[in-house]
Amino acid sequence: MHLSTEEKKGIFKKFGGSEANTGSTEGQIALFTERINFITGHLKQNPKDFASELSLVKLVGKRRAFLDYLAKQDIFKYRDLIKQLGIRK
């Protein structure tokens, strides 16, 4: 994985409230977004890497499910999070 432990803790601290709160919906979405961006860059350089392409599709689906859940629970957190992460939807 391209993210170190410190980088993951930073993501969870910024979006999840604390670095120990790894189960928060916002932190998980932010982590998925970071991984999606990394895999997208990898696929631009390696267009025939179909295993990574499959993992990208799965990650996008997981993130979409988390985003749908967050939108149902708290629409204001959802809107704020997609604005911070730069997700178009």
N, CA, C and O atoms as a GROMACS GRO file, in nm:
protein
  356
    1MET      N    1   0.085  -0.118   0.000
    1MET     CA    2   0.000   0.000   0.000
    1MET      C    3   0.089   0.123   0.000
    1MET      O    4   0.195   0.124   0.062
    2HIS      N    5   0.047   0.224  -0.068
    2HIS     CA    6   0.130   0.342  -0.083
    2HIS      C    7   0.122   0.437   0.037
    2HIS      O    8   0.206   0.526   0.049
    3LEU      N    9   0.024   0.420   0.125
    3LEU     CA   10   0.008   0.508   0.240
    3LEU      C   11   0.079   0.450   0.361
    3LEU      O   12   0.064   0.332   0.394
    4SER      N   13   0.157   0.534   0.428
    4SER     CA   14   0.220   0.490   0.551
    4SER      C   15   0.120   0.503   0.666
    4SER      O   16   0.012   0.561   0.651
    5THR      N   17   0.157   0.449   0.779
    5THR     CA   18   0.070   0.453   0.897
    5THR      C   19   0.046   0.597   0.940
    5THR      O   20  -0.065   0.632   0.982
    6GLU      N   21   0.148   0.680   0.931
    6GLU     CA   22   0.134   0.820   0.972
    6GLU      C   23   0.038   0.895   0.880
    6GLU      O   24  -0.040   0.978   0.925
    7GLU      N   25   0.046   0.864   0.751
    7GLU     CA   26  -0.044   0.930   0.657
    7GLU      C   27  -0.189   0.888   0.681
    7GLU      O   28  -0.280   0.971   0.672
    8LYS      N   29  -0.210   0.761   0.711
    8LYS     CA   30  -0.345   0.714   0.742
    8LYS      C   31  -0.398   0.780   0.869
    8LYS      O   32  -0.514   0.821   0.874
    9LYS      N   33  -0.312   0.791   0.970
    9LYS     CA   34  -0.353   0.858   1.094
    9LYS      C   35  -0.389   1.003   1.068
    9LYS      O   36  -0.484   1.055   1.127
   10GLY      N   37  -0.314   1.068   0.980
   10GLY     CA   38  -0.345   1.206   0.945
   10GLY      C   39  -0.480   1.220   0.876
   10GLY      O   40  -0.555   1.314   0.903
   11ILE      N   41  -0.511   1.126   0.788
   11ILE     CA   42  -0.640   1.128   0.719
   11ILE      C   43  -0.753   1.109   0.820
   11ILE      O   44  -0.852   1.182   0.816
   12PHE      N   45  -0.738   1.012   0.910
   12PHE     CA   46  -0.842   0.987   1.008
   12PHE      C   47  -0.854   1.102   1.109
   12PHE      O   48  -0.963   1.130   1.158
   13LYS      N   49  -0.742   1.167   1.139
   13LYS     CA   50  -0.747   1.281   1.231
   13LYS      C   51  -0.820   1.398   1.166
   13LYS      O   52  -0.897   1.468   1.232
   14LYS      N   53  -0.796   1.420   1.039
   14LYS     CA   54  -0.858   1.532   0.968
   14LYS      C   55  -1.007   1.509   0.944
   14LYS      O   56  -1.088   1.600   0.963
   15PHE      N   57  -1.044   1.387   0.903
   15PHE     CA   58  -1.182   1.362   0.864
   15PHE      C   59  -1.263   1.286   0.968
   15PHE      O   60  -1.385   1.300   0.973
   16GLY      N   61  -1.197   1.205   1.053
   16GLY     CA   62  -1.270   1.122   1.148
   16GLY      C   63  -1.278   1.178   1.287
   16GLY      O   64  -1.348   1.123   1.372
   17GLY      N   65  -1.207   1.286   1.314
   17GLY     CA   66  -1.210   1.347   1.446
   17GLY      C   67  -1.084   1.318   1.526
   17GLY      O   68  -1.026   1.409   1.585
   18SER      N   69  -1.041   1.192   1.529
   18SER     CA   70  -0.916   1.156   1.596
   18SER      C   71  -0.849   1.045   1.515
   18SER      O   72  -0.913   0.978   1.435
   19GLU      N   73  -0.721   1.028   1.538
   19GLU     CA   74  -0.648   0.927   1.461
   19GLU      C   75  -0.685   0.785   1.503
   19GLU      O   76  -0.656   0.690   1.429
   20ALA      N   77  -0.747   0.769   1.619
   20ALA     CA   78  -0.789   0.636   1.663
   20ALA      C   79  -0.929   0.601   1.613
   20ALA      O   80  -0.971   0.486   1.622
   21ASN      N   81  -1.000   0.697   1.560
   21ASN     CA   82  -1.137   0.675   1.513
   21ASN      C   83  -1.135   0.629   1.368
   21ASN      O   84  -1.174   0.703   1.278
   22THR      N   85  -1.088   0.507   1.347
   22THR     CA   86  -1.072   0.456   1.212
   22THR      C   87  -1.201   0.401   1.152
   22THR      O   88  -1.204   0.370   1.033
   23GLY      N   89  -1.305   0.390   1.231
   23GLY     CA   90  -1.430   0.336   1.181
   23GLY      C   91  -1.531   0.439   1.139
   23GLY      O   92  -1.641   0.404   1.096
   24SER      N   93  -1.497   0.567   1.150
   24SER     CA   94  -1.592   0.671   1.115
   24SER      C   95  -1.619   0.669   0.964
   24SER      O   96  -1.530   0.640   0.884
   25THR      N   97  -1.740   0.699   0.929
   25THR     CA   98  -1.779   0.698   0.788
   25THR      C   99  -1.698   0.798   0.708
   25THR      O  100  -1.651   0.768   0.598
   26GLU      N  101  -1.681   0.918   0.763
   26GLU     CA  102  -1.606   1.022   0.692
   26GLU      C  103  -1.461   0.981   0.671
   26GLU      O  104  -1.404   1.004   0.564
   27GLY      N  105  -1.400   0.921   0.773
   27GLY     CA  106  -1.261   0.876   0.761
   27GLY      C  107  -1.245   0.766   0.658
   27GLY      O  108  -1.149   0.765   0.581
   28GLN      N  109  -1.340   0.673   0.656
   28GLN     CA  110  -1.334   0.565   0.558
   28GLN      C  111  -1.348   0.619   0.416
   28GLN      O  112  -1.276   0.576   0.325
   29ILE      N  113  -1.440   0.712   0.396
   29ILE     CA  114  -1.460   0.771   0.263
   29ILE      C  115  -1.333   0.844   0.219
   29ILE      O  116  -1.292   0.834   0.103
   30ALA      N  117  -1.271   0.918   0.310
   30ALA     CA  118  -1.149   0.990   0.277
   30ALA      C  119  -1.036   0.893   0.241
   30ALA      O  120  -0.959   0.918   0.148
   31LEU      N  121  -1.025   0.783   0.315
   31LEU     CA  122  -0.922   0.684   0.286
   31LEU      C  123  -0.947   0.618   0.150
   31LEU      O  124  -0.854   0.600   0.072
   32PHE      N  125  -1.072   0.583   0.123
   32PHE     CA  126  -1.106   0.525  -0.008
   32PHE      C  127  -1.073   0.623  -0.120
   32PHE      O  128  -1.021   0.584  -0.225
   33THR      N  129  -1.102   0.750  -0.099
   33THR     CA  130  -1.075   0.851  -0.201
   33THR      C  131  -0.925   0.861  -0.229
   33THR      O  132  -0.883   0.872  -0.344
   34GLU      N  133  -0.845   0.856  -0.124
   34GLU     CA  134  -0.700   0.861  -0.140
   34GLU      C  135  -0.651   0.740  -0.221
   34GLU      O  136  -0.567   0.754  -0.311
   35ARG      N  137  -0.704   0.622  -0.189
   35ARG     CA  138  -0.664   0.501  -0.262
   35ARG      C  139  -0.712   0.506  -0.407
   35ARG      O  140  -0.640   0.463  -0.497
   36ILE      N  141  -0.832   0.557  -0.429
   36ILE     CA  142  -0.887   0.568  -0.565
   36ILE      C  143  -0.801   0.661  -0.649
   36ILE      O  144  -0.772   0.631  -0.765
   37ASN      N  145  -0.760   0.773  -0.592
   37ASN     CA  146  -0.674   0.866  -0.665
   37ASN      C  147  -0.540   0.804  -0.700
   37ASN      O  148  -0.488   0.826  -0.809
   38PHE      N  149  -0.484   0.725  -0.608
   38PHE     CA  150  -0.356   0.658  -0.634
   38PHE      C  151  -0.369   0.555  -0.746
   38PHE      O  152  -0.286   0.550  -0.836
   39ILE      N  153  -0.474   0.473  -0.739
   39ILE     CA  154  -0.493   0.369  -0.841
   39ILE      C  155  -0.523   0.430  -0.976
   39ILE      O  156  -0.480   0.378  -1.079
   40THR      N  157  -0.597   0.541  -0.977
   40THR     CA  158  -0.626   0.610  -1.103
   40THR      C  159  -0.498   0.658  -1.170
   40THR      O  160  -0.481   0.644  -1.291
   41GLY      N  161  -0.408   0.715  -1.091
   41GLY     CA  162  -0.278   0.756  -1.145
   41GLY      C  163  -0.196   0.639  -1.195
   41GLY      O  164  -0.128   0.648  -1.297
   42HIS      N  165  -0.203   0.529  -1.123
   42HIS     CA  166  -0.132   0.408  -1.165
   42HIS      C  167  -0.187   0.357  -1.299
   42HIS      O  168  -0.110   0.315  -1.386
   43LEU      N  169  -0.318   0.360  -1.314
   43LEU     CA  170  -0.379   0.309  -1.437
   43LEU      C  171  -0.354   0.400  -1.558
   43LEU      O  172  -0.357   0.354  -1.672
   44LYS      N  173  -0.328   0.526  -1.533
   44LYS     CA  174  -0.292   0.614  -1.644
   44LYS      C  175  -0.156   0.576  -1.702
   44LYS      O  176  -0.133   0.590  -1.822
   45GLN      N  177  -0.066   0.528  -1.616
   45GLN     CA  178   0.065   0.487  -1.662
   45GLN      C  179   0.066   0.341  -1.709
   45GLN      O  180   0.149   0.304  -1.793
   46ASN      N  181  -0.025   0.259  -1.657
   46ASN     CA  182  -0.030   0.117  -1.689
   46ASN      C  183  -0.172   0.079  -1.732
   46ASN      O  184  -0.246   0.018  -1.654
   47PRO      N  185  -0.210   0.112  -1.852
   47PRO     CA  186  -0.349   0.092  -1.893
   47PRO      C  187  -0.392  -0.053  -1.905
   47PRO      O  188  -0.512  -0.081  -1.909
   48LYS      N  189  -0.298  -0.147  -1.912
   48LYS     CA  190  -0.335  -0.288  -1.928
   48LYS      C  191  -0.336  -0.365  -1.795
   48LYS      O  192  -0.346  -0.488  -1.795
   49ASP      N  193  -0.327  -0.294  -1.685
   49ASP     CA  194  -0.329  -0.358  -1.553
   49ASP      C  195  -0.475  -0.379  -1.512
   49ASP      O  196  -0.535  -0.295  -1.445
   50PHE      N  197  -0.529  -0.493  -1.553
   50PHE     CA  198  -0.672  -0.517  -1.534
   50PHE      C  199  -0.706  -0.555  -1.390
   50PHE      O  200  -0.819  -0.535  -1.346
   51ALA      N  201  -0.612  -0.609  -1.317
   51ALA     CA  202  -0.635  -0.641  -1.176
   51ALA      C  203  -0.655  -0.513  -1.095
   51ALA      O  204  -0.743  -0.506  -1.010
   52SER      N  205  -0.573  -0.413  -1.122
   52SER     CA  206  -0.589  -0.285  -1.054
   52SER      C  207  -0.717  -0.216  -1.097
   52SER      O  208  -0.781  -0.147  -1.017
   53GLU      N  209  -0.755  -0.234  -1.222
   53GLU     CA  210  -0.879  -0.175  -1.271
   53GLU      C  211  -1.000  -0.235  -1.197
   53GLU      O  212  -1.094  -0.163  -1.163
   54LEU      N  213  -0.996  -0.364  -1.173
   54LEU     CA  214  -1.104  -0.430  -1.099
   54LEU      C  215  -1.109  -0.380  -0.955
   54LEU      O  216  -1.218  -0.355  -0.902
   55SER      N  217  -0.993  -0.366  -0.892
   55SER     CA  218  -0.991  -0.316  -0.755
   55SER      C  219  -1.040  -0.170  -0.748
   55SER      O  220  -1.102  -0.130  -0.650
   56LEU      N  221  -1.012  -0.093  -0.852
   56LEU     CA  222  -1.061   0.044  -0.858
   56LEU      C  223  -1.214   0.046  -0.864
   56LEU      O  224  -1.278   0.124  -0.793
   57VAL      N  225  -1.271  -0.038  -0.946
   57VAL     CA  226  -1.417  -0.043  -0.959
   57VAL      C  227  -1.480  -0.084  -0.825
   57VAL      O  228  -1.583  -0.029  -0.786
   58LYS      N  229  -1.419  -0.180  -0.756
   58LYS     CA  230  -1.471  -0.224  -0.627
   58LYS      C  231  -1.462  -0.113  -0.523
   58LYS      O  232  -1.555  -0.093  -0.444
   59LEU      N  233  -1.350  -0.041  -0.522
   59LEU     CA  234  -1.333   0.069  -0.427
   59LEU      C  235  -1.434   0.180  -0.451
   59LEU      O  236  -1.490   0.236  -0.357
   60VAL      N  237  -1.458   0.212  -0.577
   60VAL     CA  238  -1.556   0.316  -0.609
   60VAL      C  239  -1.695   0.274  -0.562
   60VAL      O  240  -1.771   0.356  -0.511
   61GLY      N  241  -1.727   0.147  -0.577
   61GLY     CA  242  -1.856   0.097  -0.531
   61GLY      C  243  -1.870   0.104  -0.380
   61GLY      O  244  -1.975   0.141  -0.328
   62LYS      N  245  -1.763   0.067  -0.309
   62LYS     CA  246  -1.765   0.076  -0.162
   62LYS      C  247  -1.780   0.221  -0.117
   62LYS      O  248  -1.858   0.251  -0.026
   63ARG      N  249  -1.705   0.310  -0.181
   63ARG     CA  250  -1.714   0.451  -0.144
   63ARG      C  251  -1.853   0.506  -0.171
   63ARG      O  252  -1.906   0.584  -0.092
   64ARG      N  253  -1.914   0.464  -0.283
   64ARG     CA  254  -2.050   0.508  -0.317
   64ARG      C  255  -2.149   0.463  -0.210
   64ARG      O  256  -2.239   0.538  -0.173
   65ALA      N  257  -2.133   0.339  -0.161
   65ALA     CA  258  -2.221   0.288  -0.056
   65ALA      C  259  -2.206   0.369   0.072
   65ALA      O  260  -2.305   0.402   0.137
   66PHE      N  261  -2.081   0.400   0.109
   66PHE     CA  262  -2.058   0.482   0.228
   66PHE      C  263  -2.116   0.622   0.210
   66PHE      O  264  -2.174   0.678   0.302
   67LEU      N  265  -2.100   0.678   0.090
   67LEU     CA  266  -2.155   0.812   0.065
   67LEU      C  267  -2.307   0.812   0.072
   67LEU      O  268  -2.366   0.906   0.124
   68ASP      N  269  -2.370   0.708   0.018
   68ASP     CA  270  -2.516   0.697   0.027
   68ASP      C  271  -2.562   0.688   0.172
   68ASP      O  272  -2.660   0.751   0.211
   69TYR      N  273  -2.490   0.609   0.251
   69TYR     CA  274  -2.523   0.596   0.392
   69TYR      C  275  -2.510   0.730   0.463
   69TYR      O  276  -2.598   0.768   0.541
   70LEU      N  277  -2.401   0.801   0.438
   70LEU     CA  278  -2.378   0.930   0.502
   70LEU      C  279  -2.484   1.032   0.460
   70LEU      O  280  -2.528   1.113   0.542
   71ALA      N  281  -2.524   1.028   0.335
   71ALA     CA  282  -2.627   1.120   0.288
   71ALA      C  283  -2.760   1.095   0.358
   71ALA      O  284  -2.835   1.189   0.385
   72LYS      N  285  -2.791   0.969   0.386
   72LYS     CA  286  -2.915   0.937   0.457
   72LYS      C  287  -2.908   0.978   0.603
   72LYS      O  288  -3.009   1.019   0.661
   73GLN      N  289  -2.790   0.966   0.664
   73GLN     CA  290  -2.775   0.996   0.806
   73GLN      C  291  -2.767   1.146   0.833
   73GLN      O  292  -2.836   1.198   0.921
   74ASP      N  293  -2.681   1.215   0.758
   74ASP     CA  294  -2.659   1.358   0.782
   74ASP      C  295  -2.619   1.424   0.650
   74ASP      O  296  -2.504   1.415   0.606
   75ILE      N  297  -2.714   1.490   0.588
   75ILE     CA  298  -2.692   1.549   0.455
   75ILE      C  299  -2.589   1.662   0.460
   75ILE      O  300  -2.518   1.685   0.362
   76PHE      N  301  -2.581   1.734   0.573
   76PHE     CA  302  -2.487   1.845   0.582
   76PHE      C  303  -2.342   1.795   0.589
   76PHE      O  304  -2.253   1.854   0.528
   77LYS      N  305  -2.318   1.686   0.665
   77LYS     CA  306  -2.184   1.627   0.668
   77LYS      C  307  -2.147   1.574   0.529
   77LYS      O  308  -2.033   1.587   0.486
   78TYR      N  309  -2.245   1.515   0.461
   78TYR     CA  310  -2.223   1.462   0.326
   78TYR      C  311  -2.179   1.572   0.231
   78TYR      O  312  -2.080   1.557   0.160
   79ARG      N  313  -2.252   1.681   0.230
   79ARG     CA  314  -2.219   1.792   0.140
   79ARG      C  315  -2.083   1.853   0.173
   79ARG      O  316  -2.006   1.886   0.083
   80ASP      N  317  -2.055   1.866   0.301
   80ASP     CA  318  -1.926   1.922   0.342
   80ASP      C  319  -1.811   1.830   0.302
   80ASP      O  320  -1.707   1.877   0.256
   81LEU      N  321  -1.831   1.700   0.318
   81LEU     CA  322  -1.725   1.604   0.287
   81LEU      C  323  -1.696   1.598   0.137
   81LEU      O  324  -1.580   1.597   0.098
   82ILE      N  325  -1.799   1.594   0.054
   82ILE     CA  326  -1.772   1.588  -0.090
   82ILE      C  327  -1.709   1.717  -0.141
   82ILE      O  328  -1.635   1.717  -0.240
   83LYS      N  329  -1.739   1.828  -0.073
   83LYS     CA  330  -1.675   1.954  -0.110
   83LYS      C  331  -1.526   1.952  -0.071
   83LYS      O  332  -1.441   1.996  -0.148
   84GLN      N  333  -1.495   1.899   0.048
   84GLN     CA  334  -1.356   1.892   0.094
   84GLN      C  335  -1.273   1.796   0.009
   84GLN      O  336  -1.157   1.824  -0.022
   85LEU      N  337  -1.332   1.684  -0.028
   85LEU     CA  338  -1.258   1.582  -0.104
   85LEU      C  339  -1.256   1.609  -0.253
   85LEU      O  340  -1.177   1.549  -0.326
   86GLY      N  341  -1.342   1.698  -0.300
   86GLY     CA  342  -1.346   1.728  -0.442
   86GLY      C  343  -1.413   1.619  -0.522
   86GLY      O  344  -1.379   1.598  -0.639
   87ILE      N  345  -1.507   1.550  -0.461
   87ILE     CA  346  -1.582   1.445  -0.531
   87ILE      C  347  -1.698   1.510  -0.602
   87ILE      O  348  -1.771   1.590  -0.543
   88ARG      N  349  -1.717   1.478  -0.729
   88ARG     CA  350  -1.828   1.537  -0.804
   88ARG      C  351  -1.950   1.449  -0.789
   88ARG      O  352  -1.949   1.334  -0.834
   89LYS      N  353  -2.050   1.497  -0.729
   89LYS     CA  354  -2.180   1.431  -0.717
   89LYS      C  355  -2.269   1.519  -0.635
   89LYS      O  356  -2.385   1.484  -0.611
   0.00000   0.00000   0.00000
